[in-house]
Amino acid sequence: MWEHIKHKTRYAVKIDTNLLINKVVERLDRTEIRPPRITVTKAQVQVDDDNVFSALQMSGAKTVVDLSGRYPLPNLIDAMMHQLENTTPPIRLTRQTLLEIFTRTQKQQAALDNPREFASVAVRIIKEKLTDQLIDGIKYEKIGEFYEMCQFETSIETWNDYLIPAKRSIYDKVIFDSETERKFVEGLEKLNPVKLYVKLPAFFKIPTPIGTYNPDWAIVVDPRDPDDRESMGEQLLYLVRETKSSTTPDDLRPDEVRKIRCSIRHFKDLLGVNYKVVTKADNLRDLRIDDYETCVSMTLRSVSNTKKCLE
């Protein structure tokens, strides 16, 4: 299993500037940017016996003063560049690209009325659309370096409340970080096809455009029918699984979804290792024929490489 997943990688991305501008302008035109203003909201304030204040809003915000045009207009392009360069990670776009966004948008008057709000909204949308494009076009390649098995610690100190006994893992107990993980481990222990699993250590990281990603589990599965040894040949399946409380993208944070998409490119496209997001161990019973084909093709490539070395 480790021979399949141990490879360190790097990624390359390609940006389509015109597509990026179109996506940003389309979203920017649909976003409300209100002018600077002073508003008044009526509320009832209560104080309890512990001197804790609580406010109950009694009315909606009412604009009493419109501040449009009362302040000097800053250089919008400089303001946007400054915000982009001071984000994490820093983003650098050319002045021409930012100027093109301003030229094409229908929010030019809103930019003049509230330039700081316009710059803030535009930068947020640019980051979002740029990240999506980076993820969509990402390609991984091996760099000839590996995560060594000797990096595994012989023992791990943690709270006993976050440990669960294990017979199929490389440790006698497994650390879990959530109730979903605890139930997943309990399920793995009950599935006979699962021969070995390990919670991938913190040092095992995959680079992505939005930070490193540490996947959850590596699992070895023997899908063969014990009563029919020829039914699935001689293949073991090597799986990497991420456990989440839901597999619906809308239920996950945007950055979680993006890192998952990167992991598919890393494991499935480059290494030929089956990768999926699951909510419970029983999802391993739902392996489709393409899952088997992915693992078999990886094994065949490994055999081919061995023959070349021998020759």
GROMACS .gro file of C-alpha atoms in nm:
model
  311
    1MET     CA    1   0.000   0.000   0.000
    2TRP     CA    2   0.273   0.244   0.095
    3GLU     CA    3   0.451   0.188  -0.235
    4HIS     CA    4   0.140   0.317  -0.411
    5ILE     CA    5   0.076   0.633  -0.206
    6LYS     CA    6   0.420   0.737  -0.077
    7HIS     CA    7   0.512   0.968  -0.367
    8LYS     CA    8   0.562   1.338  -0.306
    9THR     CA    9   0.430   1.557  -0.583
   10ARG     CA   10   0.412   1.908  -0.714
   11TYR     CA   11   0.142   2.070  -0.922
   12ALA     CA   12   0.123   2.295  -1.223
   13VAL     CA   13  -0.169   2.520  -1.315
   14LYS     CA   14  -0.269   2.721  -1.619
   15ILE     CA   15  -0.474   3.040  -1.606
   16ASP     CA   16  -0.705   3.159  -1.883
   17THR     CA   17  -0.703   3.534  -1.818
   18ASN     CA   18  -1.000   3.616  -2.040
   19LEU     CA   19  -1.211   3.341  -1.882
   20LEU     CA   20  -1.116   3.467  -1.536
   21ILE     CA   21  -1.219   3.823  -1.623
   22ASN     CA   22  -1.552   3.703  -1.768
   23LYS     CA   23  -1.632   3.497  -1.457
   24VAL     CA   24  -1.541   3.781  -1.219
   25VAL     CA   25  -1.742   4.041  -1.411
   26GLU     CA   26  -2.045   3.811  -1.436
   27ARG     CA   27  -2.048   3.757  -1.059
   28LEU     CA   28  -1.962   4.120  -0.979
   29ASP     CA   29  -2.254   4.248  -1.187
   30ARG     CA   30  -2.493   4.033  -0.980
   31THR     CA   31  -2.357   4.153  -0.645
   32GLU     CA   32  -2.512   4.447  -0.460
   33ILE     CA   33  -2.267   4.721  -0.363
   34ARG     CA   34  -2.445   4.986  -0.159
   35PRO     CA   35  -2.315   5.343  -0.114
   36PRO     CA   36  -2.158   5.447   0.218
   37ARG     CA   37  -2.425   5.562   0.457
   38ILE     CA   38  -2.522   5.618   0.818
   39THR     CA   39  -2.808   5.399   0.935
   40VAL     CA   40  -3.015   5.390   1.250
   41THR     CA   41  -3.162   5.076   1.402
   42LYS     CA   42  -3.398   5.072   1.698
   43ALA     CA   43  -3.331   4.805   1.961
   44GLN     CA   44  -3.437   4.716   2.313
   45VAL     CA   45  -3.146   4.646   2.549
   46GLN     CA   46  -3.191   4.426   2.852
   47VAL     CA   47  -2.952   4.364   3.141
   48ASP     CA   48  -2.982   4.044   3.346
   49ASP     CA   49  -2.872   3.981   3.705
   50ASP     CA   50  -2.517   3.899   3.590
   51ASN     CA   51  -2.485   4.236   3.416
   52VAL     CA   52  -2.495   4.069   3.074
   53PHE     CA   53  -2.638   4.292   2.802
   54SER     CA   54  -2.865   4.153   2.531
   55ALA     CA   55  -3.021   4.350   2.247
   56LEU     CA   56  -3.348   4.277   2.073
   57GLN     CA   57  -3.377   4.451   1.736
   58MET     CA   58  -3.707   4.636   1.712
   59SER     CA   59  -3.679   4.777   1.359
   60GLY     CA   60  -3.482   4.743   1.038
   61ALA     CA   61  -3.186   4.965   0.953
   62LYS     CA   62  -3.296   5.304   0.822
   63THR     CA   63  -3.060   5.520   0.618
   64VAL     CA   64  -3.045   5.873   0.755
   65VAL     CA   65  -2.741   6.008   0.568
   66ASP     CA   66  -2.603   5.908   0.226
   67LEU     CA   67  -2.225   5.967   0.217
   68SER     CA   68  -2.174   5.912  -0.157
   69GLY     CA   69  -1.923   6.153  -0.311
   70ARG     CA   70  -1.819   6.309   0.021
   71TYR     CA   71  -1.467   6.164   0.024
   72PRO     CA   72  -1.175   6.174  -0.222
   73LEU     CA   73  -1.179   5.889  -0.475
   74PRO     CA   74  -0.880   5.657  -0.417
   75ASN     CA   75  -0.694   5.476  -0.694
   76LEU     CA   76  -0.917   5.170  -0.733
   77ILE     CA   77  -0.654   4.956  -0.906
   78ASP     CA   78  -0.398   5.027  -0.633
   79ALA     CA   79  -0.657   4.949  -0.366
   80MET     CA   80  -0.741   4.614  -0.527
   81MET     CA   81  -0.374   4.523  -0.578
   82HIS     CA   82  -0.298   4.606  -0.215
   83GLN     CA   83  -0.578   4.381  -0.086
   84LEU     CA   84  -0.477   4.095  -0.317
   85GLU     CA   85  -0.112   4.112  -0.215
   86ASN     CA   86  -0.202   4.115   0.155
   87THR     CA   87  -0.425   3.809   0.141
   88THR     CA   88  -0.320   3.454   0.233
   89PRO     CA   89  -0.166   3.329   0.013
   90PRO     CA   90  -0.072   3.652  -0.169
   91ILE     CA   91  -0.223   3.692  -0.516
   92ARG     CA   92  -0.071   3.904  -0.789
   93LEU     CA   93  -0.263   4.008  -1.098
   94THR     CA   94  -0.146   4.262  -1.353
   95ARG     CA   95  -0.285   4.615  -1.345
   96GLN     CA   96  -0.416   4.554  -1.698
   97THR     CA   97  -0.628   4.258  -1.577
   98LEU     CA   98  -0.775   4.457  -1.288
   99LEU     CA   99  -0.842   4.754  -1.515
  100GLU     CA  100  -1.017   4.524  -1.763
  101ILE     CA  101  -1.247   4.398  -1.484
  102PHE     CA  102  -1.341   4.756  -1.395
  103THR     CA  103  -1.391   4.852  -1.759
  104ARG     CA  104  -1.628   4.560  -1.831
  105THR     CA  105  -1.837   4.566  -1.514
  106GLN     CA  106  -2.174   4.738  -1.490
  107LYS     CA  107  -2.087   4.846  -1.134
  108GLN     CA  108  -1.875   5.145  -1.229
  109GLN     CA  109  -2.109   5.396  -1.064
  110ALA     CA  110  -2.116   5.181  -0.749
  111ALA     CA  111  -1.736   5.185  -0.757
  112LEU     CA  112  -1.739   5.564  -0.769
  113ASP     CA  113  -1.997   5.587  -0.489
  114ASN     CA  114  -1.824   5.337  -0.258
  115PRO     CA  115  -1.475   5.258  -0.391
  116ARG     CA  116  -1.352   5.074  -0.081
  117GLU     CA  117  -1.654   4.844  -0.073
  118PHE     CA  118  -1.620   4.784  -0.448
  119ALA     CA  119  -1.252   4.694  -0.408
  120SER     CA  120  -1.328   4.458  -0.119
  121VAL     CA  121  -1.611   4.280  -0.304
  122ALA     CA  122  -1.413   4.257  -0.629
  123VAL     CA  123  -1.109   4.109  -0.453
  124ARG     CA  124  -1.325   3.849  -0.278
  125ILE     CA  125  -1.478   3.742  -0.610
  126ILE     CA  126  -1.139   3.740  -0.785
  127LYS     CA  127  -0.995   3.509  -0.519
  128GLU     CA  128  -1.292   3.275  -0.544
  129LYS     CA  129  -1.293   3.252  -0.925
  130LEU     CA  130  -0.915   3.233  -0.951
  131THR     CA  131  -0.904   2.947  -0.699
  132ASP     CA  132  -1.175   2.759  -0.891
  133GLN     CA  133  -0.978   2.794  -1.213
  134LEU     CA  134  -0.657   2.680  -1.045
  135ILE     CA  135  -0.831   2.367  -0.914
  136ASP     CA  136  -1.003   2.291  -1.246
  137GLY     CA  137  -0.675   2.296  -1.438
  138ILE     CA  138  -0.441   2.146  -1.180
  139LYS     CA  139  -0.203   1.867  -1.283
  140TYR     CA  140   0.027   1.676  -1.049
  141GLU     CA  141   0.363   1.518  -1.119
  142LYS     CA  142   0.603   1.311  -0.909
  143ILE     CA  143   0.920   1.483  -0.792
  144GLY     CA  144   1.123   1.169  -0.713
  145GLU     CA  145   1.090   1.208  -0.335
  146PHE     CA  146   0.891   0.991  -0.096
  147TYR     CA  147   0.732   0.977   0.246
  148GLU     CA  148   0.928   0.708   0.430
  149MET     CA  149   0.755   0.450   0.647
  150CYS     CA  150   1.017   0.510   0.916
  151GLN     CA  151   0.851   0.847   0.973
  152PHE     CA  152   0.567   0.667   1.151
  153GLU     CA  153   0.597   0.707   1.526
  154THR     CA  154   0.624   0.386   1.728
  155SER     CA  155   0.384   0.527   1.985
  156ILE     CA  156   0.151   0.826   1.998
  157GLU     CA  157   0.054   1.022   2.307
  158THR     CA  158  -0.305   1.140   2.319
  159TRP     CA  159  -0.612   1.149   2.539
  160ASN     CA  160  -0.769   0.808   2.604
  161ASP     CA  161  -1.113   0.954   2.528
  162TYR     CA  162  -1.005   0.992   2.164
  163LEU     CA  163  -0.879   0.635   2.117
  164ILE     CA  164  -1.061   0.327   1.996
  165PRO     CA  165  -0.921  -0.032   2.008
  166ALA     CA  166  -0.824  -0.172   1.667
  167LYS     CA  167  -0.723  -0.514   1.535
  168ARG     CA  168  -0.692  -0.433   1.166
  169SER     CA  169  -0.478  -0.118   1.194
  170ILE     CA  170  -0.100  -0.087   1.228
  171TYR     CA  171  -0.154   0.045   1.583
  172ASP     CA  172  -0.338  -0.133   1.863
  173LYS     CA  173  -0.556   0.176   1.898
  174VAL     CA  174  -0.668   0.442   1.652
  175ILE     CA  175  -0.704   0.814   1.716
  176PHE     CA  176  -1.032   0.968   1.603
  177ASP     CA  177  -1.107   1.339   1.571
  178SER     CA  178  -1.485   1.327   1.539
  179GLU     CA  179  -1.789   1.109   1.593
  180THR     CA  180  -1.791   1.036   1.219
  181GLU     CA  181  -1.436   0.900   1.240
  182ARG     CA  182  -1.515   0.693   1.549
  183LYS     CA  183  -1.807   0.522   1.375
  184PHE     CA  184  -1.596   0.476   1.061
  185VAL     CA  185  -1.327   0.289   1.256
  186GLU     CA  186  -1.587   0.071   1.427
  187GLY     CA  187  -1.727  -0.011   1.084
  188LEU     CA  188  -1.385  -0.097   0.938
  189GLU     CA  189  -1.323  -0.339   1.224
  190LYS     CA  190  -1.642  -0.528   1.131
  191LEU     CA  191  -1.582  -0.551   0.755
  192ASN     CA  192  -1.408  -0.880   0.669
  193PRO     CA  193  -1.274  -0.760   0.329
  194VAL     CA  194  -1.075  -0.488   0.513
  195LYS     CA  195  -0.732  -0.636   0.579
  196LEU     CA  196  -0.544  -0.328   0.696
  197TYR     CA  197  -0.604   0.041   0.747
  198VAL     CA  198  -0.419   0.336   0.892
  199LYS     CA  199  -0.506   0.694   0.974
  200LEU     CA  200  -0.256   0.883   0.765
  201PRO     CA  201  -0.013   1.079   0.986
  202ALA     CA  202   0.010   1.456   0.994
  203PHE     CA  203   0.336   1.456   0.798
  204PHE     CA  204   0.158   1.303   0.495
  205LYS     CA  205   0.054   1.614   0.303
  206ILE     CA  206  -0.053   1.697  -0.050
  207PRO     CA  207   0.021   2.046  -0.187
  208THR     CA  208  -0.274   2.241  -0.327
  209PRO     CA  209  -0.319   2.604  -0.438
  210ILE     CA  210  -0.509   2.675  -0.114
  211GLY     CA  211  -0.270   2.508   0.130
  212THR     CA  212  -0.160   2.156   0.214
  213TYR     CA  213  -0.408   1.874   0.259
  214ASN     CA  214  -0.378   1.574   0.493
  215PRO     CA  215  -0.612   1.290   0.380
  216ASP     CA  216  -0.771   1.070   0.644
  217TRP     CA  217  -0.734   0.698   0.575
  218ALA     CA  218  -0.538   0.446   0.367
  219ILE     CA  219  -0.711   0.108   0.343
  220VAL     CA  220  -0.623  -0.233   0.199
  221VAL     CA  221  -0.925  -0.437   0.087
  222ASP     CA  222  -0.936  -0.798  -0.034
  223PRO     CA  223  -1.254  -0.824  -0.244
  224ARG     CA  224  -1.208  -1.189  -0.337
  225ASP     CA  225  -1.481  -1.438  -0.258
  226PRO     CA  226  -1.329  -1.693  -0.015
  227ASP     CA  227  -1.543  -1.963  -0.180
  228ASP     CA  228  -1.432  -1.867  -0.529
  229ARG     CA  229  -1.064  -1.769  -0.539
  230GLU     CA  230  -1.079  -1.706  -0.915
  231SER     CA  231  -1.367  -1.456  -0.894
  232MET     CA  232  -1.151  -1.147  -0.853
  233GLY     CA  233  -0.810  -1.280  -0.951
  234GLU     CA  234  -0.518  -1.199  -0.723
  235GLN     CA  235  -0.582  -0.829  -0.674
  236LEU     CA  236  -0.589  -0.636  -0.349
  237LEU     CA  237  -0.747  -0.292  -0.359
  238TYR     CA  238  -0.558   0.008  -0.225
  239LEU     CA  239  -0.795   0.286  -0.122
  240VAL     CA  240  -0.762   0.636   0.021
  241ARG     CA  241  -1.074   0.765   0.192
  242GLU     CA  242  -1.174   1.101   0.340
  243THR     CA  243  -1.444   1.086   0.607
  244LYS     CA  244  -1.701   1.364   0.625
  245SER     CA  245  -2.040   1.389   0.792
  246SER     CA  246  -2.185   1.451   0.443
  247THR     CA  247  -2.076   1.391   0.085
  248THR     CA  248  -2.294   1.674  -0.049
  249PRO     CA  249  -2.071   1.966  -0.163
  250ASP     CA  250  -2.320   2.223  -0.031
  251ASP     CA  251  -2.275   2.080   0.321
  252LEU     CA  252  -1.897   2.124   0.311
  253ARG     CA  253  -1.682   2.435   0.330
  254PRO     CA  254  -1.572   2.562  -0.015
  255ASP     CA  255  -1.204   2.501   0.065
  256GLU     CA  256  -1.284   2.143   0.174
  257VAL     CA  257  -1.448   2.077  -0.163
  258ARG     CA  258  -1.152   2.229  -0.350
  259LYS     CA  259  -0.895   2.020  -0.161
  260ILE     CA  260  -1.100   1.707  -0.230
  261ARG     CA  261  -1.099   1.790  -0.601
  262CYS     CA  262  -0.720   1.830  -0.589
  263SER     CA  263  -0.686   1.494  -0.412
  264ILE     CA  264  -0.876   1.320  -0.691
  265ARG     CA  265  -0.620   1.456  -0.938
  266HIS     CA  266  -0.333   1.354  -0.709
  267PHE     CA  267  -0.440   1.001  -0.615
  268LYS     CA  268  -0.668   0.882  -0.894
  269ASP     CA  269  -0.526   1.061  -1.200
  270LEU     CA  270  -0.154   1.046  -1.115
  271LEU     CA  271  -0.101   0.753  -0.878
  272GLY     CA  272  -0.389   0.532  -0.990
  273VAL     CA  273  -0.512   0.497  -0.631
  274ASN     CA  274  -0.887   0.496  -0.571
  275TYR     CA  275  -0.989   0.805  -0.369
  276LYS     CA  276  -1.335   0.900  -0.245
  277VAL     CA  277  -1.520   1.086   0.028
  278VAL     CA  278  -1.737   0.864   0.249
  279THR     CA  279  -1.955   0.904   0.555
  280LYS     CA  280  -1.935   0.547   0.690
  281ALA     CA  281  -1.744   0.223   0.647
  282ASP     CA  282  -2.039   0.054   0.476
  283ASN     CA  283  -1.969   0.279   0.176
  284LEU     CA  284  -1.678   0.044   0.102
  285ARG     CA  285  -1.936  -0.218   0.006
  286ASP     CA  286  -2.042   0.007  -0.280
  287LEU     CA  287  -1.723  -0.033  -0.484
  288ARG     CA  288  -1.818  -0.021  -0.854
  289ILE     CA  289  -1.649  -0.195  -1.143
  290ASP     CA  290  -1.449   0.119  -1.230
  291ASP     CA  291  -1.302   0.110  -0.878
  292TYR     CA  292  -1.166  -0.238  -0.945
  293GLU     CA  293  -1.040  -0.134  -1.288
  294THR     CA  294  -0.848   0.159  -1.139
  295CYS     CA  295  -0.672  -0.065  -0.889
  296VAL     CA  296  -0.606  -0.342  -1.142
  297SER     CA  297  -0.459  -0.101  -1.397
  298MET     CA  298  -0.227   0.037  -1.127
  299THR     CA  299  -0.107  -0.314  -1.047
  300LEU     CA  300  -0.047  -0.387  -1.416
  301ARG     CA  301   0.160  -0.070  -1.451
  302SER     CA  302   0.366  -0.174  -1.149
  303VAL     CA  303   0.428  -0.519  -1.304
  304SER     CA  304   0.530  -0.355  -1.631
  305ASN     CA  305   0.778  -0.126  -1.450
  306THR     CA  306   0.925  -0.426  -1.266
  307LYS     CA  307   0.981  -0.610  -1.595
  308LYS     CA  308   1.161  -0.308  -1.739
  309CYS     CA  309   1.391  -0.296  -1.437
  310LEU     CA  310   1.470  -0.666  -1.467
  311GLU     CA  311   1.545  -0.632  -1.838
   0.00000   0.00000   0.00000
